[in-house]
Amino acid sequence: MSPPMSASRFLDALHREGLTVVEVGDWRTHNRNHKGPWGPVHGVMIHHTVTRGTSSTVRICRDGYASLPGPLCHGVIAKDGTVHLVGYGRANHAGLGDDEVLRAVIAEKRLPVDDEATTDGNRHFYGFECENLGDGKDPWPKVQLDAIAKAAAAVCRVHGWTQRSVIGHLEWQPGKVDPRGFTMASMRERIADRLR
């Protein structure tokens, strides 16, 4: 059982990992906590945004849509590697996913196939949305991939987790494809390298 770290500790962890961070508005208190609990936390989830342009991407991830209110993550990782903090607490990013996947994340074991959507992921995962069209063609600059690994490693370091606590949305919820354009196996290798 891991209680979420404070917003200040989260910010400090990102800075300590060497990331450039932009604080967007009232990110520390912008959340969906009135819809349910935030925590215990068990891992980090990586997404792609299906958007182009950092400013509009950050705005969408902060404010959400009529059908899905923001924040849609905790941090937006831009093409240039900058992390834009848009919310902290419960965020609309993970949705319902597979309870067997959650158990594997907690145990830091090999992930099973995600074949059901019965468990509230917004309660249990930190979420990073990564600016990319998600079409398999939009490039992932090295600086952005490095920033994704650093952000995930920062959270893992605080909680004492390994890279096995980091998953993609496609590993959590049936039908999801994000992140597309790199494999989560390769990203977990990058995170493991940082945690060594």
mmCIF file of C-alpha atoms in Angstrom:
data_model
loop_
_atom_site.group_PDB
_atom_site.id
_atom_site.type_symbol
_atom_site.label_atom_id
_atom_site.label_comp_id
_atom_site.label_asym_id
_atom_site.label_seq_id
_atom_site.Cartn_x
_atom_site.Cartn_y
_atom_site.Cartn_z
ATOM 1 C CA MET A 1 0.000 0.000 0.000
ATOM 2 C CA SER A 2 1.536 3.284 -1.121
ATOM 3 C CA PRO A 3 -0.148 6.556 -0.291
ATOM 4 C CA PRO A 4 0.339 9.155 -3.036
ATOM 5 C CA MET A 5 3.228 11.510 -2.467
ATOM 6 C CA SER A 6 2.402 15.163 -1.857
ATOM 7 C CA ALA A 7 2.316 17.517 -4.834
ATOM 8 C CA SER A 8 5.466 19.227 -3.547
ATOM 9 C CA ARG A 9 7.322 15.934 -3.296
ATOM 10 C CA PHE A 10 6.145 14.981 -6.795
ATOM 11 C CA LEU A 11 7.511 18.257 -8.189
ATOM 12 C CA ASP A 12 10.774 17.790 -6.295
ATOM 13 C CA ALA A 13 11.125 14.207 -7.573
ATOM 14 C CA LEU A 14 10.775 15.371 -11.190
ATOM 15 C CA HIS A 15 13.357 18.113 -10.662
ATOM 16 C CA ARG A 16 15.777 15.698 -8.991
ATOM 17 C CA GLU A 17 15.543 13.427 -12.040
ATOM 18 C CA GLY A 18 16.770 16.353 -14.148
ATOM 19 C CA LEU A 19 13.511 17.282 -15.870
ATOM 20 C CA THR A 20 12.406 20.718 -17.016
ATOM 21 C CA VAL A 21 9.000 21.286 -15.423
ATOM 22 C CA VAL A 22 6.315 23.902 -16.102
ATOM 23 C CA GLU A 23 3.637 24.361 -13.451
ATOM 24 C CA VAL A 24 0.275 25.097 -15.091
ATOM 25 C CA GLY A 25 -2.143 27.164 -13.017
ATOM 26 C CA ASP A 26 -3.556 25.531 -9.896
ATOM 27 C CA TRP A 27 -2.226 22.074 -10.815
ATOM 28 C CA ARG A 28 -1.619 21.100 -7.166
ATOM 29 C CA THR A 29 -5.355 21.162 -6.367
ATOM 30 C CA HIS A 30 -6.829 20.521 -9.834
ATOM 31 C CA ASN A 31 -8.218 16.971 -9.625
ATOM 32 C CA ARG A 32 -11.270 14.715 -9.654
ATOM 33 C CA ASN A 33 -11.029 13.704 -5.985
ATOM 34 C CA HIS A 34 -14.745 14.460 -5.490
ATOM 35 C CA LYS A 35 -15.504 11.482 -7.782
ATOM 36 C CA GLY A 36 -13.619 8.907 -5.726
ATOM 37 C CA PRO A 37 -10.450 8.189 -3.797
ATOM 38 C CA TRP A 38 -6.902 8.906 -4.964
ATOM 39 C CA GLY A 39 -4.728 6.069 -3.772
ATOM 40 C CA PRO A 40 -3.318 3.791 -2.729
ATOM 41 C CA VAL A 41 -1.084 4.203 -5.763
ATOM 42 C CA HIS A 42 0.618 1.246 -7.393
ATOM 43 C CA GLY A 43 2.198 2.447 -10.619
ATOM 44 C CA VAL A 44 2.675 4.852 -13.503
ATOM 45 C CA MET A 45 0.672 4.803 -16.741
ATOM 46 C CA ILE A 46 1.956 6.170 -20.054
ATOM 47 C CA HIS A 47 -0.347 7.512 -22.779
ATOM 48 C CA HIS A 48 -0.167 9.342 -26.093
ATOM 49 C CA THR A 49 -2.396 12.354 -26.661
ATOM 50 C CA VAL A 50 -3.470 12.107 -30.324
ATOM 51 C CA THR A 51 -2.827 15.858 -30.553
ATOM 52 C CA ARG A 52 -0.360 18.214 -32.210
ATOM 53 C CA GLY A 53 1.057 21.387 -30.652
ATOM 54 C CA THR A 54 2.191 21.690 -27.072
ATOM 55 C CA SER A 55 0.011 24.603 -25.958
ATOM 56 C CA SER A 56 -3.231 23.075 -27.225
ATOM 57 C CA THR A 57 -2.218 19.647 -25.902
ATOM 58 C CA VAL A 58 -1.573 21.054 -22.439
ATOM 59 C CA ARG A 59 -4.879 22.928 -22.485
ATOM 60 C CA ILE A 60 -6.839 19.809 -23.482
ATOM 61 C CA CYS A 61 -5.096 17.673 -20.856
ATOM 62 C CA ARG A 62 -5.774 20.275 -18.187
ATOM 63 C CA ASP A 63 -9.387 21.088 -19.061
ATOM 64 C CA GLY A 64 -10.580 17.890 -20.729
ATOM 65 C CA TYR A 65 -13.747 17.704 -22.822
ATOM 66 C CA ALA A 66 -17.464 18.020 -22.135
ATOM 67 C CA SER A 67 -17.698 14.223 -21.955
ATOM 68 C CA LEU A 68 -14.425 13.760 -20.046
ATOM 69 C CA PRO A 69 -13.534 16.590 -17.654
ATOM 70 C CA GLY A 70 -9.917 17.341 -16.821
ATOM 71 C CA PRO A 71 -7.386 16.851 -15.628
ATOM 72 C CA LEU A 72 -6.674 13.996 -18.040
ATOM 73 C CA CYS A 73 -3.294 13.242 -16.432
ATOM 74 C CA HIS A 74 -0.806 14.592 -13.938
ATOM 75 C CA GLY A 75 1.832 15.675 -16.417
ATOM 76 C CA VAL A 76 2.016 16.301 -20.162
ATOM 77 C CA ILE A 77 5.388 15.388 -21.679
ATOM 78 C CA ALA A 78 5.995 17.594 -24.703
ATOM 79 C CA LYS A 79 8.074 16.826 -27.797
ATOM 80 C CA ASP A 80 10.948 18.881 -26.352
ATOM 81 C CA GLY A 81 10.954 16.843 -23.127
ATOM 82 C CA THR A 82 9.352 19.498 -20.933
ATOM 83 C CA VAL A 83 6.872 18.179 -18.373
ATOM 84 C CA HIS A 84 3.799 20.390 -17.957
ATOM 85 C CA LEU A 85 2.021 19.685 -14.663
ATOM 86 C CA VAL A 86 -1.737 20.062 -15.152
ATOM 87 C CA GLY A 87 -3.268 18.260 -12.174
ATOM 88 C CA TYR A 88 -2.571 16.338 -9.015
ATOM 89 C CA GLY A 89 -4.780 13.766 -7.371
ATOM 90 C CA ARG A 90 -7.396 11.693 -9.098
ATOM 91 C CA ALA A 91 -7.253 12.332 -12.869
ATOM 92 C CA ASN A 92 -9.340 11.028 -15.779
ATOM 93 C CA HIS A 93 -6.584 9.089 -17.537
ATOM 94 C CA ALA A 94 -6.708 5.356 -16.835
ATOM 95 C CA GLY A 95 -10.399 4.505 -16.674
ATOM 96 C CA LEU A 96 -11.526 0.970 -15.938
ATOM 97 C CA GLY A 97 -9.002 -1.785 -16.529
ATOM 98 C CA ASP A 98 -8.027 -5.333 -15.696
ATOM 99 C CA ASP A 99 -7.753 -6.312 -12.025
ATOM 100 C CA GLU A 100 -5.265 -9.077 -12.911
ATOM 101 C CA VAL A 101 -3.006 -6.454 -14.494
ATOM 102 C CA LEU A 102 -3.238 -4.376 -11.321
ATOM 103 C CA ARG A 103 -2.271 -7.390 -9.200
ATOM 104 C CA ALA A 104 0.719 -8.028 -11.490
ATOM 105 C CA VAL A 105 1.803 -4.384 -11.223
ATOM 106 C CA ILE A 106 1.571 -4.521 -7.431
ATOM 107 C CA ALA A 107 3.610 -7.747 -7.371
ATOM 108 C CA GLU A 108 5.930 -6.385 -10.097
ATOM 109 C CA LYS A 109 5.461 -9.547 -12.155
ATOM 110 C CA ARG A 110 4.932 -10.260 -15.848
ATOM 111 C CA LEU A 111 1.739 -8.616 -17.100
ATOM 112 C CA PRO A 112 -1.178 -10.805 -18.177
ATOM 113 C CA VAL A 113 -3.282 -9.935 -21.207
ATOM 114 C CA ASP A 114 -5.763 -7.190 -20.346
ATOM 115 C CA ASP A 115 -9.119 -8.737 -21.184
ATOM 116 C CA GLU A 116 -11.572 -7.023 -18.855
ATOM 117 C CA ALA A 117 -12.377 -3.539 -17.612
ATOM 118 C CA THR A 118 -13.607 -3.805 -14.038
ATOM 119 C CA THR A 119 -11.091 -1.924 -11.881
ATOM 120 C CA ASP A 120 -10.727 1.831 -11.305
ATOM 121 C CA GLY A 121 -7.306 2.813 -12.624
ATOM 122 C CA ASN A 122 -7.735 6.537 -11.951
ATOM 123 C CA ARG A 123 -7.438 5.705 -8.258
ATOM 124 C CA HIS A 124 -4.226 3.699 -8.517
ATOM 125 C CA PHE A 125 -1.970 5.171 -11.233
ATOM 126 C CA TYR A 126 0.013 8.315 -11.820
ATOM 127 C CA GLY A 127 -0.573 9.323 -15.438
ATOM 128 C CA PHE A 128 1.635 10.994 -18.051
ATOM 129 C CA GLU A 129 0.173 12.029 -21.408
ATOM 130 C CA CYS A 130 2.848 12.296 -24.093
ATOM 131 C CA GLU A 131 2.398 14.653 -27.033
ATOM 132 C CA ASN A 132 2.084 12.493 -30.150
ATOM 133 C CA LEU A 133 -0.495 11.835 -32.867
ATOM 134 C CA GLY A 134 -0.408 8.141 -31.994
ATOM 135 C CA ASP A 135 -0.557 7.088 -35.630
ATOM 136 C CA GLY A 136 2.697 5.136 -35.588
ATOM 137 C CA LYS A 137 4.254 7.726 -37.933
ATOM 138 C CA ASP A 138 4.579 10.808 -35.741
ATOM 139 C CA PRO A 139 8.165 10.684 -34.464
ATOM 140 C CA TRP A 140 9.176 10.339 -30.837
ATOM 141 C CA PRO A 141 12.242 12.573 -30.350
ATOM 142 C CA LYS A 142 14.968 11.088 -28.156
ATOM 143 C CA VAL A 143 14.626 13.990 -25.722
ATOM 144 C CA GLN A 144 10.934 13.134 -25.274
ATOM 145 C CA LEU A 145 11.569 9.409 -24.776
ATOM 146 C CA ASP A 146 14.276 10.284 -22.245
ATOM 147 C CA ALA A 147 11.840 12.586 -20.431
ATOM 148 C CA ILE A 148 9.195 9.837 -20.268
ATOM 149 C CA ALA A 149 11.751 7.492 -18.717
ATOM 150 C CA LYS A 150 12.932 10.174 -16.278
ATOM 151 C CA ALA A 151 9.382 11.063 -15.189
ATOM 152 C CA ALA A 152 8.443 7.427 -14.604
ATOM 153 C CA ALA A 153 11.743 6.752 -12.830
ATOM 154 C CA ALA A 154 11.211 9.780 -10.588
ATOM 155 C CA VAL A 155 7.911 8.371 -9.332
ATOM 156 C CA CYS A 156 9.300 4.838 -9.006
ATOM 157 C CA ARG A 157 12.303 6.096 -7.048
ATOM 158 C CA VAL A 158 10.125 7.788 -4.423
ATOM 159 C CA HIS A 159 7.892 4.728 -3.972
ATOM 160 C CA GLY A 160 10.668 2.137 -4.163
ATOM 161 C CA TRP A 161 9.186 0.573 -7.299
ATOM 162 C CA THR A 162 11.021 -1.027 -10.219
ATOM 163 C CA GLN A 163 10.337 -0.469 -13.922
ATOM 164 C CA ARG A 164 7.683 -3.215 -13.707
ATOM 165 C CA SER A 165 5.393 -0.692 -12.024
ATOM 166 C CA VAL A 166 5.226 1.311 -15.270
ATOM 167 C CA ILE A 167 2.655 0.287 -17.865
ATOM 168 C CA GLY A 168 1.093 1.626 -21.022
ATOM 169 C CA HIS A 169 -2.605 2.319 -21.351
ATOM 170 C CA LEU A 170 -2.727 -0.504 -23.926
ATOM 171 C CA GLU A 171 -1.598 -2.935 -21.207
ATOM 172 C CA TRP A 172 -4.375 -1.842 -18.848
ATOM 173 C CA GLN A 173 -7.583 -1.422 -20.806
ATOM 174 C CA PRO A 174 -8.822 -3.629 -23.661
ATOM 175 C CA GLY A 175 -9.021 -1.776 -26.978
ATOM 176 C CA LYS A 176 -6.469 0.904 -26.123
ATOM 177 C CA VAL A 177 -3.380 1.278 -28.335
ATOM 178 C CA ASP A 178 -1.378 3.933 -26.532
ATOM 179 C CA PRO A 179 1.412 4.602 -26.498
ATOM 180 C CA ARG A 180 1.973 3.768 -30.163
ATOM 181 C CA GLY A 181 5.379 4.303 -31.770
ATOM 182 C CA PHE A 182 7.585 2.648 -29.149
ATOM 183 C CA THR A 183 7.177 -0.485 -27.064
ATOM 184 C CA MET A 184 6.595 -0.486 -23.344
ATOM 185 C CA ALA A 185 9.273 -3.191 -23.065
ATOM 186 C CA SER A 186 11.839 -0.766 -24.509
ATOM 187 C CA MET A 187 10.586 2.035 -22.248
ATOM 188 C CA ARG A 188 10.842 -0.181 -19.173
ATOM 189 C CA GLU A 189 14.460 -0.944 -20.175
ATOM 190 C CA ARG A 190 15.166 2.812 -20.269
ATOM 191 C CA ILE A 191 13.559 3.239 -16.850
ATOM 192 C CA ALA A 192 15.527 0.313 -15.424
ATOM 193 C CA ASP A 193 18.756 1.903 -16.685
ATOM 194 C CA ARG A 194 17.884 5.129 -14.862
ATOM 195 C CA LEU A 195 17.019 3.296 -11.654
ATOM 196 C CA ARG A 196 20.314 1.359 -11.544
#
